[in-house]
């Protein structure tokens, strides 16, 4: 300590167990209170967490009341601030201490060694405290409290750069209180020098300094001692730590600055990570908002193909007619059916799903229309079927192409007459239901093969909605991937935060033969098994071998022409001459494509 007396001053007090403690005053500022981080921590009645402080200004020792409740006494007299003399008796709350200018302990430790140990302890406590903080604001408060306590400063400011402008994020004092509008900004000559040199500085007597005495912070805060250090991360300046004291000149020394620089280096990494985490949270909020805007009920999509489907669903929902939804397996046919129901006048009624391909043929009629007691072996009671359960609402017949012909006849009668008869019964029941059916088969082809009734097809296909496969939905696969990752990350409490660029590229390239269902299963599996915070290409089992090869432009053109020729040929019922005339090509061209088919 610069200018310290040849004798070593001490504070002594008696503990509850009758022992005596003595502290050698080696610091410019010594704090007294009930909190553990004080230099003198005493558990006594009426003692605030930070009750008082003893300040050495280079000549005198002054005791200051920090609690502000008039509960500090020197020699039984209440004092807000008083200069101490040898053998003064100090009362703070219910604790009593004695000030002495003579060190009776004759401690052998030097001040520098003590300060170093104390600084390392503070650094460790600071690191532990930061691990418990989640938000940037909490982290910055802990940082400034630790710096003020370590350096003995009266005030501390943490400045971060936003668009290259220094903004005060934290302004704290020794009592861990926010300073509010104590200073509007610190963009003065001291800050300017640190920004320019990217180096920390000490100003021992700011009031008399030739360069910094007119600095805005020095004038506004009446600072005597100032210290400022940059927060640097990979060459980028994130901000600065600025501390000062308005009562002590020459408070900060080189050793203190070195410790502050260690704090600043560690804090830079933590602050940067916290800022990135906050940005990630904001990005997630923005993505969630964007996702909500691109939802149609429970369906995710914004591609042109899906927008056409959504518009059709909106129109169809309000018209109480049968609807046939077609599309490959896993494209979301049930979601479309549910959305039709939700937007219809039947929304308050039941929505019953029946998978026609999952019910044995012998039980299908009973499952659909119910049965009476004794209708067949095992019919121990009368039971209603799926159609009765859907009365007043919508019944969704999934995989309608799997329904046997014998039941197709009875279903046709239900659609025509709106009546059902339980198995074993003679009395009909009138129902008010809407039928939405779905299939991944080409029902017109099934009709030609004799597997599906044409009259039933036209009864079901009043309105037809064809769902495009995922490979034809453009960037919808990206939206769906992010949605599914968020959904299952929360469901499985996973640490996964996103996809690697390689994984996202593989998702875009894959043809997704299983459509949304395949995408969902792969992402679910990846979240469970992934050992990193980012899902990679290998986690999705999308290796380069599994991705489709890229055709050359000439190959792509040839493939398109082949498909187009076959499509026109089918439209002309296989008439090759007429097809050649319409396409304005030689008939031999049609034969050539037929040979490749």
Coordinates of C-alpha atoms in Angstrom, one line a residue, residues 27-510:
X27 CA -6.2 -3.0 1.9
X28 CA -7.2 0.6 1.0
X29 CA -10.9 -0.4 1.7
X30 CA -12.0 -3.0 4.4
X31 CA -15.6 -3.9 4.4
X32 CA -17.7 -5.0 7.5
X33 CA -21.0 -6.8 7.4
X34 CA -22.9 -10.1 7.8
X35 CA -22.3 -11.3 4.2
X36 CA -19.5 -13.9 3.7
X37 CA -17.7 -11.8 1.1
X38 CA -16.9 -9.0 3.5
X39 CA -13.3 -8.7 4.8
X40 CA -14.8 -8.9 8.3
X41 CA -17.9 -11.1 8.2
X42 CA -19.8 -11.2 11.6
X43 CA -23.1 -13.0 12.2
X44 CA -24.7 -10.5 14.7
X45 CA -28.1 -9.0 15.3
X46 CA -29.0 -5.8 13.4
X47 CA -26.0 -6.2 11.1
X48 CA -26.6 -5.5 7.4
X49 CA -25.0 -7.6 4.7
X50 CA -22.6 -4.6 3.9
X51 CA -22.8 -2.4 7.0
X52 CA -19.7 -0.3 7.1
X53 CA -16.3 0.2 5.4
X54 CA -12.9 1.4 6.6
X55 CA -11.0 3.5 4.0
X56 CA -7.3 4.4 4.1
X57 CA -6.7 7.5 2.0
X58 CA -2.9 7.5 2.3
X59 CA -2.9 9.4 5.6
X60 CA -6.0 8.7 7.7
X61 CA -8.3 5.8 8.4
X62 CA -12.0 6.8 8.0
X63 CA -15.0 4.7 9.0
X64 CA -18.2 5.2 6.9
X65 CA -21.7 4.0 7.6
X66 CA -23.0 2.1 4.5
X67 CA -26.3 0.9 6.1
X68 CA -27.6 4.4 6.4
X69 CA -29.7 3.6 9.5
X70 CA -27.5 5.4 12.1
X71 CA -26.4 2.1 13.6
X72 CA -22.6 2.7 13.5
X73 CA -21.1 4.1 16.7
X74 CA -17.5 5.0 17.6
X75 CA -16.9 5.2 21.4
X76 CA -20.7 5.0 21.9
X77 CA -21.5 8.0 19.6
X78 CA -23.4 7.6 16.4
X79 CA -21.3 8.5 13.4
X80 CA -22.0 8.6 9.6
X81 CA -18.3 9.1 8.8
X82 CA -15.4 9.5 11.2
X83 CA -11.6 9.5 11.3
X84 CA -10.4 6.7 13.6
X85 CA -7.6 6.9 16.2
X86 CA -5.7 4.3 18.1
X87 CA -8.0 2.1 20.4
X88 CA -11.3 3.5 19.1
X89 CA -14.2 1.2 20.0
X90 CA -16.5 0.6 17.0
X91 CA -20.1 -0.7 17.3
X92 CA -21.9 -2.0 14.2
X93 CA -25.3 -3.5 14.9
X94 CA -24.7 -5.7 18.0
X95 CA -21.0 -6.3 17.1
X96 CA -18.1 -4.5 18.7
X97 CA -14.6 -4.1 17.2
X98 CA -11.4 -2.3 18.4
X99 CA -9.3 -0.3 16.0
X100 CA -5.5 -0.3 16.7
X101 CA -2.6 1.3 15.0
X102 CA -0.2 -1.5 16.3
X103 CA -0.3 -5.0 14.9
X104 CA -0.1 -7.3 17.9
X105 CA -0.1 -10.4 15.7
X106 CA 3.1 -9.5 13.8
X107 CA 1.8 -11.4 10.8
X108 CA 4.6 -12.6 8.5
X109 CA 2.6 -12.6 5.3
X110 CA 3.3 -9.6 3.0
X111 CA 0.5 -7.5 1.6
X112 CA 1.3 -8.6 -1.9
X113 CA 1.0 -12.3 -1.1
X114 CA -2.3 -11.7 0.8
X115 CA -3.7 -9.7 -2.0
X116 CA -2.8 -12.3 -4.6
X117 CA -4.4 -15.1 -2.6
X118 CA -7.5 -13.0 -2.0
X119 CA -7.7 -12.2 -5.7
X120 CA -7.5 -15.9 -6.7
X121 CA -10.2 -16.7 -4.2
X122 CA -12.5 -14.0 -5.7
X123 CA -11.8 -15.3 -9.2
X124 CA -12.8 -18.8 -8.2
X125 CA -16.0 -17.6 -6.5
X126 CA -16.8 -15.5 -9.6
X127 CA -16.4 -18.5 -11.9
X128 CA -18.6 -20.6 -9.7
X129 CA -21.3 -17.9 -9.5
X130 CA -21.3 -17.5 -13.3
X131 CA -22.1 -21.2 -13.8
X132 CA -25.4 -20.7 -11.9
X133 CA -26.5 -17.8 -14.1
X134 CA -28.7 -18.2 -17.2
X135 CA -29.2 -14.7 -18.5
X136 CA -26.8 -12.0 -19.7
X137 CA -28.1 -9.5 -17.1
X138 CA -27.5 -11.8 -14.2
X139 CA -24.1 -12.7 -15.5
X140 CA -23.0 -9.0 -15.9
X141 CA -24.3 -8.1 -12.4
X142 CA -22.2 -10.9 -10.8
X143 CA -19.2 -9.8 -12.9
X144 CA -19.3 -6.2 -11.7
X145 CA -19.9 -7.2 -8.0
X146 CA -16.9 -9.4 -8.1
X147 CA -14.7 -6.7 -9.8
X148 CA -15.8 -4.0 -7.3
X149 CA -15.1 -6.3 -4.3
X150 CA -11.7 -7.4 -5.7
X151 CA -10.4 -3.9 -6.5
X152 CA -11.9 -2.1 -3.6
X153 CA -13.6 0.3 -5.9
X154 CA -16.7 2.3 -4.8
X155 CA -18.4 2.2 -8.2
X156 CA -18.1 0.0 -11.3
X157 CA -19.5 0.1 -14.8
X158 CA -19.6 -2.6 -17.5
X159 CA -19.8 -1.3 -21.0
X160 CA -20.7 -3.3 -24.1
X161 CA -20.6 -2.2 -27.7
X162 CA -23.8 -2.2 -29.7
X163 CA -23.3 -1.2 -33.4
X164 CA -19.8 0.1 -32.3
X165 CA -21.4 2.4 -29.7
X166 CA -20.4 2.0 -26.0
X167 CA -23.5 1.4 -23.9
X168 CA -23.5 1.0 -20.1
X169 CA -25.1 -2.3 -19.3
X170 CA -24.3 -2.4 -15.5
X171 CA -23.7 0.4 -13.1
X172 CA -23.1 -0.9 -9.5
X173 CA -21.7 0.3 -6.2
X174 CA -20.0 -1.5 -3.3
X175 CA -23.3 -2.4 -1.7
X176 CA -24.4 -4.3 -4.8
X177 CA -27.0 -1.6 -5.7
X178 CA -27.7 -0.4 -9.2
X179 CA -26.6 3.3 -9.7
X180 CA -29.5 4.1 -12.0
X181 CA -28.9 7.4 -13.8
X182 CA -25.7 8.2 -11.9
X183 CA -24.0 8.7 -15.2
X184 CA -25.5 8.7 -18.6
X185 CA -22.5 7.7 -20.6
X186 CA -18.8 7.1 -20.3
X187 CA -17.7 7.8 -23.9
X188 CA -15.0 10.1 -22.6
X189 CA -11.2 10.4 -23.0
X190 CA -10.4 7.5 -20.6
X191 CA -12.7 5.1 -22.5
X192 CA -11.5 6.4 -25.8
X193 CA -7.9 5.6 -24.9
X194 CA -8.7 2.1 -23.9
X195 CA -10.7 1.6 -27.1
X196 CA -7.9 3.0 -29.2
X197 CA -5.0 1.1 -27.6
X198 CA -7.0 -2.0 -26.6
X199 CA -4.9 -1.9 -23.3
X200 CA -5.9 -1.4 -19.7
X201 CA -4.9 1.7 -17.8
X202 CA -4.7 3.1 -14.3
X203 CA -5.3 6.7 -13.3
X204 CA -4.0 7.2 -9.7
X205 CA -5.2 10.8 -9.2
X206 CA -7.8 11.6 -11.8
X207 CA -8.7 15.0 -10.3
X208 CA -5.2 16.3 -10.9
X209 CA -4.3 14.4 -14.1
X210 CA -3.3 16.6 -17.0
X211 CA -5.0 14.5 -19.6
X212 CA -8.0 13.0 -17.8
X213 CA -9.1 15.6 -15.2
X214 CA -11.7 16.9 -17.6
X215 CA -13.1 13.5 -18.5
X216 CA -16.8 13.4 -18.2
X217 CA -16.8 10.4 -15.9
X218 CA -14.2 12.0 -13.5
X219 CA -16.2 15.2 -13.3
X220 CA -19.7 13.6 -13.0
X221 CA -18.6 11.0 -10.4
X222 CA -15.9 13.1 -8.7
X223 CA -13.5 10.2 -9.1
X224 CA -10.0 10.1 -7.7
X225 CA -8.8 6.6 -8.7
X226 CA -9.8 5.1 -12.0
X227 CA -9.0 1.8 -13.7
X228 CA -10.3 0.6 -17.1
X229 CA -9.8 -2.7 -19.0
X230 CA -11.0 -3.9 -22.3
X231 CA -13.1 -7.1 -22.9
X232 CA -11.5 -8.8 -25.9
X233 CA -12.6 -12.0 -27.7
X234 CA -10.5 -13.2 -30.7
X235 CA -9.5 -9.6 -31.5
X236 CA -13.0 -8.3 -31.2
X237 CA -13.7 -5.7 -28.6
X238 CA -16.9 -6.6 -26.8
X239 CA -16.8 -3.8 -24.2
X240 CA -14.9 -2.5 -21.2
X241 CA -14.8 -2.8 -17.4
X242 CA -14.5 0.7 -15.7
X243 CA -14.1 1.0 -11.9
X244 CA -13.4 4.1 -9.8
X245 CA -13.3 5.4 -6.2
X246 CA -14.3 8.9 -5.2
X247 CA -12.5 9.0 -1.8
X248 CA -9.1 7.4 -2.2
X249 CA -6.2 8.6 -4.4
X250 CA -3.7 6.0 -5.6
X251 CA -6.1 3.2 -4.7
X252 CA -5.2 0.9 -7.7
X253 CA -1.8 -0.6 -8.1
X254 CA -0.2 -2.6 -10.9
X255 CA -1.0 -5.9 -9.2
X256 CA -4.7 -4.9 -9.0
X257 CA -4.7 -4.1 -12.7
X258 CA -3.2 -7.5 -13.5
X259 CA -5.9 -9.2 -11.6
X260 CA -8.5 -7.1 -13.3
X261 CA -7.1 -8.2 -16.7
X262 CA -7.4 -11.8 -15.7
X263 CA -11.0 -11.2 -14.8
X264 CA -11.6 -9.4 -18.0
X265 CA -10.1 -12.2 -20.1
X266 CA -12.3 -14.8 -18.4
X267 CA -15.3 -12.5 -18.5
X268 CA -14.9 -11.9 -22.2
X269 CA -15.4 -15.6 -23.0
X270 CA -18.4 -15.9 -20.7
X271 CA -20.0 -12.7 -21.9
X272 CA -19.5 -13.7 -25.5
X273 CA -21.1 -17.1 -24.9
X274 CA -24.0 -15.5 -23.0
X275 CA -24.6 -13.0 -25.8
X276 CA -24.6 -15.8 -28.3
X277 CA -27.0 -17.8 -26.2
X278 CA -29.3 -14.8 -26.0
X279 CA -29.1 -14.4 -29.7
X280 CA -29.9 -18.0 -30.2
X281 CA -32.9 -17.7 -27.9
X282 CA -34.1 -14.6 -29.9
X283 CA -33.5 -16.6 -33.1
X284 CA -35.6 -19.5 -31.8
X285 CA -38.4 -17.0 -30.9
X286 CA -38.2 -15.6 -34.4
X287 CA -38.2 -19.1 -35.9
X288 CA -41.2 -20.1 -33.8
X289 CA -43.0 -16.9 -34.9
X290 CA -42.1 -17.6 -38.5
X291 CA -43.2 -21.2 -38.1
X292 CA -46.6 -20.2 -36.6
X293 CA -47.1 -18.0 -39.7
X294 CA -46.5 -21.0 -41.9
X295 CA -48.8 -23.3 -40.2
X296 CA -52.2 -24.4 -41.4
X297 CA -53.7 -25.9 -38.2
X298 CA -51.3 -28.7 -37.3
X299 CA -49.9 -28.8 -40.8
X300 CA -46.5 -27.1 -41.6
X301 CA -45.8 -25.8 -45.0
X302 CA -45.4 -22.7 -47.2
X303 CA -44.6 -24.2 -50.6
X304 CA -46.8 -23.4 -53.6
X305 CA -48.1 -27.0 -53.8
X306 CA -49.2 -26.9 -50.1
X307 CA -50.8 -23.4 -50.4
X308 CA -53.0 -24.9 -53.2
X309 CA -54.0 -27.7 -50.8
X310 CA -54.7 -25.3 -48.0
X311 CA -57.0 -23.1 -50.2
X312 CA -58.9 -26.1 -51.3
X313 CA -59.3 -27.4 -47.7
X314 CA -60.7 -24.0 -46.7
X315 CA -63.3 -24.1 -49.4
X316 CA -64.2 -27.8 -48.9
X317 CA -64.5 -27.7 -45.1
X318 CA -67.6 -25.6 -45.1
X319 CA -69.4 -27.7 -47.8
X320 CA -70.8 -30.8 -46.1
X321 CA -69.8 -33.3 -48.9
X322 CA -67.6 -36.4 -49.0
X323 CA -63.9 -35.8 -49.7
X324 CA -61.2 -38.2 -51.0
X325 CA -57.7 -37.4 -50.0
X326 CA -54.9 -39.1 -52.0
X327 CA -51.2 -39.2 -51.6
X328 CA -48.2 -41.3 -50.8
X329 CA -47.7 -42.9 -47.4
X330 CA -46.6 -40.5 -44.8
X331 CA -47.7 -37.3 -46.5
X332 CA -50.2 -36.3 -43.8
X333 CA -53.6 -37.4 -45.1
X334 CA -55.1 -37.8 -41.6
X335 CA -53.9 -34.2 -40.7
X336 CA -55.8 -32.9 -43.7
X337 CA -58.9 -34.9 -42.8
X338 CA -58.8 -33.5 -39.3
X339 CA -58.3 -30.0 -40.5
X340 CA -61.4 -30.4 -42.8
X341 CA -63.4 -31.5 -39.7
X342 CA -62.0 -28.7 -37.5
X343 CA -62.9 -26.0 -40.0
X344 CA -66.4 -27.4 -40.7
X345 CA -69.7 -26.9 -39.0
X346 CA -69.2 -30.3 -37.4
X347 CA -66.1 -29.2 -35.4
X348 CA -67.9 -29.7 -32.1
X349 CA -68.9 -33.2 -33.0
X350 CA -66.7 -36.4 -32.9
X351 CA -63.8 -37.1 -35.3
X352 CA -63.5 -40.9 -35.6
X353 CA -60.6 -42.5 -37.5
X354 CA -60.8 -46.0 -39.0
X355 CA -57.8 -47.7 -40.7
X356 CA -59.4 -50.0 -43.2
X357 CA -56.2 -51.9 -43.8
X358 CA -55.7 -52.8 -40.1
X359 CA -59.1 -54.5 -39.4
X360 CA -59.5 -58.3 -40.3
X361 CA -62.2 -58.7 -43.0
X362 CA -64.3 -61.0 -40.7
X363 CA -64.5 -58.2 -38.1
X364 CA -64.8 -55.3 -40.4
X365 CA -68.6 -55.1 -40.6
X366 CA -69.0 -55.3 -36.9
X367 CA -66.3 -52.6 -36.3
X368 CA -68.0 -50.3 -38.8
X369 CA -71.6 -50.8 -38.0
X370 CA -71.7 -52.5 -34.6
X371 CA -73.5 -55.7 -33.6
X372 CA -76.3 -56.9 -31.3
X373 CA -75.8 -59.5 -28.5
X374 CA -75.6 -63.0 -29.8
X375 CA -75.1 -62.0 -33.4
X376 CA -72.0 -64.2 -33.6
X377 CA -69.8 -66.3 -31.3
X378 CA -68.2 -63.9 -28.8
X379 CA -70.9 -61.2 -29.2
X380 CA -71.7 -61.1 -25.4
X381 CA -73.3 -57.7 -25.6
X382 CA -74.7 -55.1 -28.0
X383 CA -72.0 -52.7 -29.2
X384 CA -72.1 -49.7 -31.5
X385 CA -69.7 -49.4 -34.4
X386 CA -67.4 -46.6 -35.6
X387 CA -70.2 -45.0 -37.7
X388 CA -72.5 -44.7 -34.8
X389 CA -69.7 -43.2 -32.7
X390 CA -69.2 -40.6 -35.5
X391 CA -72.8 -39.5 -35.5
X392 CA -73.0 -35.7 -35.7
X393 CA -69.3 -35.5 -36.7
X394 CA -66.8 -36.8 -39.2
X395 CA -65.6 -40.4 -39.9
X396 CA -62.2 -40.7 -41.5
X397 CA -61.7 -43.9 -43.5
X398 CA -58.0 -44.3 -44.0
X399 CA -56.6 -46.7 -46.6
X400 CA -60.1 -47.0 -48.2
X401 CA -58.5 -48.9 -51.1
X402 CA -57.9 -51.9 -48.7
X403 CA -61.7 -52.3 -48.1
X404 CA -63.0 -55.7 -49.4
X405 CA -65.8 -55.6 -52.1
X406 CA -68.3 -57.1 -49.8
X407 CA -68.1 -54.2 -47.4
X408 CA -67.9 -51.7 -50.2
X409 CA -71.5 -52.5 -51.1
X410 CA -72.7 -51.8 -47.5
X411 CA -70.7 -48.6 -47.3
X412 CA -72.3 -47.4 -50.5
X413 CA -75.7 -48.0 -49.0
X414 CA -74.7 -46.0 -45.9
X415 CA -73.6 -43.1 -48.1
X416 CA -76.8 -43.2 -50.2
X417 CA -79.3 -43.7 -47.4
X418 CA -77.5 -42.3 -44.3
X419 CA -78.6 -45.4 -42.4
X420 CA -76.8 -48.4 -40.9
X421 CA -77.9 -51.8 -39.5
X422 CA -76.0 -53.5 -36.7
X423 CA -74.8 -57.1 -37.4
X424 CA -77.6 -59.4 -36.3
X425 CA -80.2 -56.6 -36.1
X426 CA -83.2 -55.8 -38.3
X427 CA -83.8 -52.2 -37.3
X428 CA -82.0 -49.4 -39.2
X429 CA -80.4 -46.4 -37.5
X430 CA -80.3 -43.0 -39.2
X431 CA -77.0 -41.2 -38.9
X432 CA -75.7 -37.7 -39.6
X433 CA -72.1 -38.1 -40.6
X434 CA -69.6 -36.7 -43.1
X435 CA -67.1 -39.2 -44.7
X436 CA -63.6 -38.2 -45.5
X437 CA -61.6 -41.1 -47.1
X438 CA -57.9 -41.4 -47.9
X439 CA -55.8 -43.7 -50.0
X440 CA -52.3 -44.1 -51.3
X441 CA -53.5 -46.3 -54.2
X442 CA -54.7 -45.3 -57.7
X443 CA -58.4 -46.1 -57.2
X444 CA -59.1 -45.6 -60.9
X445 CA -56.6 -48.3 -61.6
X446 CA -58.2 -50.5 -58.9
X447 CA -61.5 -50.0 -60.6
X448 CA -60.1 -51.2 -63.9
X449 CA -58.7 -54.3 -62.1
X450 CA -62.1 -55.0 -60.5
X451 CA -60.9 -54.3 -56.9
X452 CA -62.9 -51.2 -56.2
X453 CA -66.5 -50.3 -57.0
X454 CA -66.8 -47.4 -59.5
X455 CA -70.1 -46.2 -57.9
X456 CA -68.5 -46.1 -54.5
X457 CA -65.5 -44.2 -55.9
X458 CA -67.8 -41.4 -57.2
X459 CA -69.7 -41.3 -54.0
X460 CA -66.5 -40.7 -52.0
X461 CA -64.7 -38.6 -54.6
X462 CA -67.1 -35.6 -54.6
X463 CA -64.1 -33.4 -53.9
X464 CA -60.6 -34.7 -54.5
X465 CA -57.5 -33.4 -52.6
X466 CA -54.1 -34.8 -53.8
X467 CA -51.3 -34.3 -51.3
X468 CA -47.8 -33.7 -52.9
X469 CA -44.9 -35.8 -51.7
X470 CA -42.3 -34.1 -49.5
X471 CA -39.7 -34.2 -52.3
X472 CA -42.0 -31.8 -54.3
X473 CA -42.6 -29.4 -51.5
X474 CA -39.4 -27.4 -51.8
X475 CA -38.1 -25.8 -48.6
X476 CA -41.0 -27.2 -46.6
X477 CA -38.6 -30.0 -45.6
X478 CA -36.5 -27.3 -43.8
X479 CA -39.5 -25.9 -41.9
X480 CA -40.6 -29.4 -40.9
X481 CA -37.1 -30.4 -39.8
X482 CA -36.8 -27.4 -37.5
X483 CA -40.3 -27.9 -36.1
X484 CA -39.7 -31.6 -35.4
X485 CA -36.3 -30.9 -33.8
X486 CA -37.9 -28.4 -31.5
X487 CA -40.8 -30.7 -30.6
X488 CA -38.8 -33.8 -29.8
X489 CA -35.9 -31.9 -28.2
X490 CA -38.4 -30.6 -25.6
X491 CA -40.2 -34.0 -25.3
X492 CA -36.9 -35.9 -24.6
X493 CA -35.2 -33.0 -22.7
X494 CA -32.3 -33.2 -25.1
X495 CA -29.3 -30.9 -25.2
X496 CA -29.5 -30.8 -29.1
X497 CA -29.9 -27.2 -30.4
X498 CA -29.9 -27.6 -34.2
X499 CA -28.6 -29.2 -37.4
X500 CA -25.0 -29.0 -38.8
X501 CA -24.8 -27.5 -42.3
X502 CA -23.9 -30.9 -43.6
X503 CA -27.0 -32.4 -42.1
X504 CA -29.3 -29.7 -43.5
X505 CA -27.8 -30.2 -46.9
X506 CA -28.4 -33.9 -46.7
X507 CA -32.0 -33.3 -45.6
X508 CA -32.6 -31.1 -48.7
X509 CA -31.0 -33.7 -51.1
X510 CA -32.8 -36.8 -49.8

